Amino acid sequence: MFNQTTLALDAALAGQGVALACRAFVAADLKAGRLVQVTNTTALIEPDYFLVRKRSSSPRKAADAAWDWCAKRLGPA
């Protein structure tokens, strides 16, 4: 088990097992034959995203504006 997709994909490419990954991450490797899809079953899973930034005590207008924009559009509906 890996906590990063790239590590899991590297292991699969090295022949060390299978990886569960987003198709966008493996499309080129599938097309080139470096990886194979092991089942015809696919699933669409809503991803979870976390909006994070460095803690700062000094105001940063541009960062705050970007944060507010993301929070407004990506927050709970």
Short mmCIF file of N, CA, C and O in Angstrom, two decimals:
data_model
loop_
_atom_site.label_atom_id
_atom_site.label_comp_id
_atom_site.label_asym_id
_atom_site.label_seq_id
_atom_site.Cartn_x
_atom_site.Cartn_y
_atom_site.Cartn_z
N MET A 1 0.84 -1.18 0.00
CA MET A 1 0.00 0.00 0.00
C MET A 1 0.88 1.24 0.00
O MET A 1 1.91 1.27 0.67
N PHE A 2 0.47 2.24 -0.75
CA PHE A 2 1.19 3.50 -0.83
C PHE A 2 0.22 4.63 -0.56
O PHE A 2 -0.96 4.53 -0.89
N ASN A 3 0.72 5.71 -0.01
CA ASN A 3 -0.15 6.86 0.25
C ASN A 3 -0.08 7.89 -0.87
O ASN A 3 -0.67 8.95 -0.76
N GLN A 4 0.66 7.58 -1.92
CA GLN A 4 0.74 8.48 -3.07
C GLN A 4 0.52 7.67 -4.34
O GLN A 4 1.11 6.60 -4.53
N THR A 5 -0.32 8.19 -5.22
CA THR A 5 -0.64 7.50 -6.46
C THR A 5 0.61 7.22 -7.27
O THR A 5 0.75 6.14 -7.84
N THR A 6 1.53 8.17 -7.34
CA THR A 6 2.72 7.98 -8.16
C THR A 6 3.55 6.80 -7.68
O THR A 6 4.10 6.06 -8.50
N LEU A 7 3.62 6.58 -6.37
CA LEU A 7 4.36 5.43 -5.86
C LEU A 7 3.68 4.13 -6.25
O LEU A 7 4.34 3.15 -6.62
N ALA A 8 2.36 4.09 -6.17
CA ALA A 8 1.62 2.89 -6.56
C ALA A 8 1.80 2.61 -8.04
O ALA A 8 1.98 1.46 -8.45
N LEU A 9 1.74 3.66 -8.86
CA LEU A 9 1.90 3.46 -10.30
C LEU A 9 3.32 3.03 -10.64
O LEU A 9 3.52 2.17 -11.50
N ASP A 10 4.31 3.60 -9.97
CA ASP A 10 5.70 3.17 -10.19
C ASP A 10 5.87 1.70 -9.85
O ASP A 10 6.55 0.95 -10.56
N ALA A 11 5.25 1.26 -8.76
CA ALA A 11 5.33 -0.15 -8.38
C ALA A 11 4.65 -1.04 -9.43
O ALA A 11 5.18 -2.09 -9.80
N ALA A 12 3.49 -0.63 -9.91
CA ALA A 12 2.80 -1.41 -10.94
C ALA A 12 3.64 -1.47 -12.22
O ALA A 12 3.77 -2.53 -12.84
N LEU A 13 4.23 -0.35 -12.60
CA LEU A 13 5.09 -0.32 -13.79
C LEU A 13 6.31 -1.21 -13.63
O LEU A 13 6.83 -1.74 -14.61
N ALA A 14 6.76 -1.39 -12.40
CA ALA A 14 7.92 -2.25 -12.12
C ALA A 14 7.50 -3.71 -11.97
O ALA A 14 8.34 -4.57 -11.68
N GLY A 15 6.21 -4.01 -12.15
CA GLY A 15 5.74 -5.38 -12.05
C GLY A 15 5.56 -5.87 -10.63
O GLY A 15 5.57 -7.07 -10.38
N GLN A 16 5.37 -4.97 -9.70
CA GLN A 16 5.27 -5.34 -8.29
C GLN A 16 3.84 -5.40 -7.78
O GLN A 16 3.61 -5.43 -6.57
N GLY A 17 2.87 -5.39 -8.65
CA GLY A 17 1.49 -5.49 -8.19
C GLY A 17 0.55 -4.70 -9.07
O GLY A 17 0.86 -4.39 -10.21
N VAL A 18 -0.60 -4.38 -8.52
CA VAL A 18 -1.63 -3.64 -9.25
C VAL A 18 -1.86 -2.31 -8.55
O VAL A 18 -1.52 -2.14 -7.38
N ALA A 19 -2.43 -1.37 -9.28
CA ALA A 19 -2.71 -0.05 -8.72
C ALA A 19 -4.13 0.36 -9.10
O ALA A 19 -4.60 0.05 -10.19
N LEU A 20 -4.76 1.04 -8.20
CA LEU A 20 -6.07 1.64 -8.44
C LEU A 20 -5.80 3.12 -8.68
O LEU A 20 -5.24 3.79 -7.82
N ALA A 21 -6.16 3.60 -9.88
CA ALA A 21 -5.80 4.97 -10.23
C ALA A 21 -6.84 5.61 -11.14
O ALA A 21 -7.63 4.92 -11.78
N CYS A 22 -6.81 6.90 -11.17
CA CYS A 22 -7.63 7.69 -12.08
C CYS A 22 -7.14 7.44 -13.51
O CYS A 22 -5.94 7.42 -13.77
N ARG A 23 -8.07 7.23 -14.42
CA ARG A 23 -7.69 6.95 -15.81
C ARG A 23 -6.78 8.03 -16.39
O ARG A 23 -5.87 7.73 -17.16
N ALA A 24 -7.00 9.27 -16.02
CA ALA A 24 -6.16 10.36 -16.54
C ALA A 24 -4.69 10.15 -16.20
O ALA A 24 -3.81 10.53 -16.97
N PHE A 25 -4.41 9.52 -15.06
CA PHE A 25 -3.03 9.30 -14.64
C PHE A 25 -2.36 8.16 -15.41
O PHE A 25 -1.14 8.09 -15.47
N VAL A 26 -3.16 7.24 -15.95
CA VAL A 26 -2.58 6.05 -16.58
C VAL A 26 -2.87 5.93 -18.07
O VAL A 26 -2.44 4.97 -18.71
N ALA A 27 -3.58 6.87 -18.64
CA ALA A 27 -4.00 6.77 -20.05
C ALA A 27 -2.83 6.55 -20.99
O ALA A 27 -2.88 5.67 -21.86
N ALA A 28 -1.76 7.30 -20.83
CA ALA A 28 -0.60 7.16 -21.72
C ALA A 28 0.06 5.80 -21.56
O ALA A 28 0.46 5.17 -22.54
N ASP A 29 0.16 5.32 -20.32
CA ASP A 29 0.78 4.01 -20.07
C ASP A 29 -0.10 2.88 -20.60
O ASP A 29 0.41 1.87 -21.10
N LEU A 30 -1.42 3.03 -20.51
CA LEU A 30 -2.32 2.03 -21.08
C LEU A 30 -2.18 2.00 -22.60
O LEU A 30 -2.07 0.93 -23.21
N LYS A 31 -2.17 3.18 -23.21
CA LYS A 31 -2.07 3.28 -24.66
C LYS A 31 -0.75 2.71 -25.17
O LYS A 31 -0.71 2.05 -26.20
N ALA A 32 0.33 2.94 -24.43
CA ALA A 32 1.66 2.45 -24.84
C ALA A 32 1.87 0.98 -24.49
O ALA A 32 2.87 0.40 -24.89
N GLY A 33 0.94 0.39 -23.75
CA GLY A 33 1.08 -1.01 -23.38
C GLY A 33 1.96 -1.26 -22.17
O GLY A 33 2.27 -2.40 -21.86
N ARG A 34 2.37 -0.21 -21.49
CA ARG A 34 3.19 -0.38 -20.28
C ARG A 34 2.36 -0.88 -19.11
O ARG A 34 2.86 -1.54 -18.22
N LEU A 35 1.06 -0.54 -19.11
CA LEU A 35 0.12 -1.03 -18.11
C LEU A 35 -1.06 -1.65 -18.84
O LEU A 35 -1.35 -1.29 -19.97
N VAL A 36 -1.73 -2.57 -18.18
CA VAL A 36 -2.95 -3.15 -18.72
C VAL A 36 -4.06 -3.03 -17.68
O VAL A 36 -3.80 -3.09 -16.48
N GLN A 37 -5.26 -2.82 -18.16
CA GLN A 37 -6.41 -2.78 -17.26
C GLN A 37 -6.77 -4.22 -16.93
O GLN A 37 -6.97 -5.04 -17.82
N VAL A 38 -6.83 -4.56 -15.65
CA VAL A 38 -7.01 -5.96 -15.25
C VAL A 38 -8.46 -6.40 -15.22
O VAL A 38 -8.73 -7.58 -15.07
N THR A 39 -9.39 -5.48 -15.36
CA THR A 39 -10.80 -5.84 -15.40
C THR A 39 -11.53 -4.84 -16.29
O THR A 39 -11.08 -3.71 -16.47
N ASN A 40 -12.63 -5.26 -16.85
CA ASN A 40 -13.43 -4.36 -17.68
C ASN A 40 -14.31 -3.44 -16.84
O ASN A 40 -14.91 -2.51 -17.35
N THR A 41 -14.38 -3.72 -15.55
CA THR A 41 -15.21 -2.92 -14.65
C THR A 41 -14.51 -1.61 -14.32
O THR A 41 -13.34 -1.59 -13.97
N THR A 42 -15.22 -0.52 -14.45
CA THR A 42 -14.71 0.79 -14.04
C THR A 42 -15.74 1.43 -13.12
O THR A 42 -16.91 1.06 -13.12
N ALA A 43 -15.29 2.39 -12.35
CA ALA A 43 -16.20 3.08 -11.43
C ALA A 43 -15.91 4.57 -11.46
O ALA A 43 -14.76 4.97 -11.53
N LEU A 44 -16.94 5.34 -11.43
CA LEU A 44 -16.80 6.79 -11.30
C LEU A 44 -17.00 7.12 -9.83
O LEU A 44 -18.07 6.88 -9.27
N ILE A 45 -15.98 7.65 -9.22
CA ILE A 45 -16.01 7.96 -7.80
C ILE A 45 -15.75 9.45 -7.64
O ILE A 45 -14.79 9.98 -8.18
N GLU A 46 -16.61 10.10 -6.90
CA GLU A 46 -16.42 11.52 -6.63
C GLU A 46 -15.18 11.70 -5.75
O GLU A 46 -15.09 11.11 -4.68
N PRO A 47 -14.22 12.48 -6.21
CA PRO A 47 -13.02 12.66 -5.40
C PRO A 47 -13.24 13.65 -4.26
O PRO A 47 -14.11 14.52 -4.34
N ASP A 48 -12.48 13.50 -3.22
CA ASP A 48 -12.46 14.46 -2.12
C ASP A 48 -11.25 15.37 -2.31
O ASP A 48 -10.16 14.89 -2.60
N TYR A 49 -11.46 16.64 -2.15
CA TYR A 49 -10.38 17.60 -2.25
C TYR A 49 -10.31 18.38 -0.95
O TYR A 49 -11.32 18.64 -0.32
N PHE A 50 -9.11 18.77 -0.59
CA PHE A 50 -8.89 19.56 0.61
C PHE A 50 -8.22 20.86 0.19
O PHE A 50 -7.17 20.84 -0.46
N LEU A 51 -8.81 21.96 0.54
CA LEU A 51 -8.25 23.27 0.24
C LEU A 51 -7.35 23.65 1.40
O LEU A 51 -7.81 23.79 2.53
N VAL A 52 -6.06 23.76 1.14
CA VAL A 52 -5.09 24.04 2.20
C VAL A 52 -4.16 25.15 1.77
O VAL A 52 -3.99 25.44 0.60
N ARG A 53 -3.56 25.80 2.77
CA ARG A 53 -2.54 26.81 2.51
C ARG A 53 -1.69 26.97 3.75
O ARG A 53 -2.05 26.51 4.84
N LYS A 54 -0.58 27.65 3.57
CA LYS A 54 0.33 27.89 4.67
C LYS A 54 -0.31 28.85 5.67
O LYS A 54 -0.91 29.85 5.28
N ARG A 55 -0.17 28.54 6.93
CA ARG A 55 -0.67 29.43 7.97
C ARG A 55 0.20 30.68 7.98
O ARG A 55 1.43 30.59 7.98
N SER A 56 -0.43 31.83 8.00
CA SER A 56 0.32 33.09 7.98
C SER A 56 -0.41 34.12 8.83
O SER A 56 -1.62 34.24 8.76
N SER A 57 0.36 34.87 9.60
CA SER A 57 -0.25 35.91 10.43
C SER A 57 -0.29 37.25 9.69
O SER A 57 -1.01 38.14 10.08
N SER A 58 0.49 37.37 8.63
CA SER A 58 0.48 38.62 7.88
C SER A 58 -0.52 38.53 6.72
O SER A 58 -0.60 37.52 6.05
N PRO A 59 -1.29 39.61 6.51
CA PRO A 59 -2.28 39.60 5.43
C PRO A 59 -1.60 39.56 4.06
O PRO A 59 -0.59 40.23 3.84
N ARG A 60 -2.15 38.74 3.19
CA ARG A 60 -1.65 38.65 1.82
C ARG A 60 -2.86 38.73 0.91
O ARG A 60 -3.59 37.75 0.75
N LYS A 61 -3.09 39.91 0.34
CA LYS A 61 -4.32 40.16 -0.41
C LYS A 61 -4.54 39.18 -1.56
O LYS A 61 -5.64 38.67 -1.73
N ALA A 62 -3.51 38.93 -2.35
CA ALA A 62 -3.68 38.04 -3.51
C ALA A 62 -4.00 36.62 -3.05
O ALA A 62 -4.89 35.96 -3.60
N ALA A 63 -3.29 36.12 -2.04
CA ALA A 63 -3.56 34.77 -1.54
C ALA A 63 -4.94 34.69 -0.92
O ALA A 63 -5.66 33.70 -1.11
N ASP A 64 -5.32 35.72 -0.17
CA ASP A 64 -6.65 35.73 0.44
C ASP A 64 -7.75 35.76 -0.62
O ASP A 64 -8.78 35.09 -0.47
N ALA A 65 -7.54 36.50 -1.69
CA ALA A 65 -8.53 36.57 -2.76
C ALA A 65 -8.67 35.22 -3.45
O ALA A 65 -9.79 34.77 -3.73
N ALA A 66 -7.56 34.55 -3.71
CA ALA A 66 -7.60 33.22 -4.32
C ALA A 66 -8.28 32.22 -3.39
O ALA A 66 -9.10 31.40 -3.81
N TRP A 67 -7.95 32.30 -2.11
CA TRP A 67 -8.56 31.42 -1.10
C TRP A 67 -10.07 31.61 -1.07
O TRP A 67 -10.83 30.65 -1.11
N ASP A 68 -10.51 32.87 -1.00
CA ASP A 68 -11.94 33.16 -0.94
C ASP A 68 -12.67 32.67 -2.18
O ASP A 68 -13.77 32.11 -2.10
N TRP A 69 -12.05 32.85 -3.35
CA TRP A 69 -12.65 32.39 -4.60
C TRP A 69 -12.83 30.88 -4.59
O TRP A 69 -13.90 30.37 -4.91
N CYS A 70 -11.77 30.15 -4.22
CA CYS A 70 -11.84 28.69 -4.17
C CYS A 70 -12.87 28.21 -3.14
O CYS A 70 -13.66 27.31 -3.41
N ALA A 71 -12.83 28.80 -1.97
CA ALA A 71 -13.75 28.39 -0.91
C ALA A 71 -15.20 28.59 -1.33
O ALA A 71 -16.07 27.75 -1.07
N LYS A 72 -15.46 29.68 -2.02
CA LYS A 72 -16.82 29.98 -2.47
C LYS A 72 -17.29 28.98 -3.52
O LYS A 72 -18.42 28.49 -3.47
N ARG A 73 -16.43 28.62 -4.46
CA ARG A 73 -16.83 27.75 -5.56
C ARG A 73 -16.67 26.26 -5.26
O ARG A 73 -17.36 25.44 -5.85
N LEU A 74 -15.80 25.91 -4.35
CA LEU A 74 -15.54 24.51 -4.07
C LEU A 74 -16.15 24.03 -2.77
O LEU A 74 -16.11 22.85 -2.46
N GLY A 75 -16.69 24.96 -1.99
CA GLY A 75 -17.26 24.60 -0.69
C GLY A 75 -18.56 23.83 -0.85
O GLY A 75 -19.06 23.63 -1.94
N PRO A 76 -19.10 23.40 0.28
CA PRO A 76 -20.37 22.66 0.24
C PRO A 76 -21.47 23.45 -0.44
O PRO A 76 -21.56 24.67 -0.29
N ALA A 77 -22.27 22.75 -1.21
CA ALA A 77 -23.34 23.43 -1.97
C ALA A 77 -24.50 23.79 -1.08
O ALA A 77 -24.77 23.26 -0.08
#
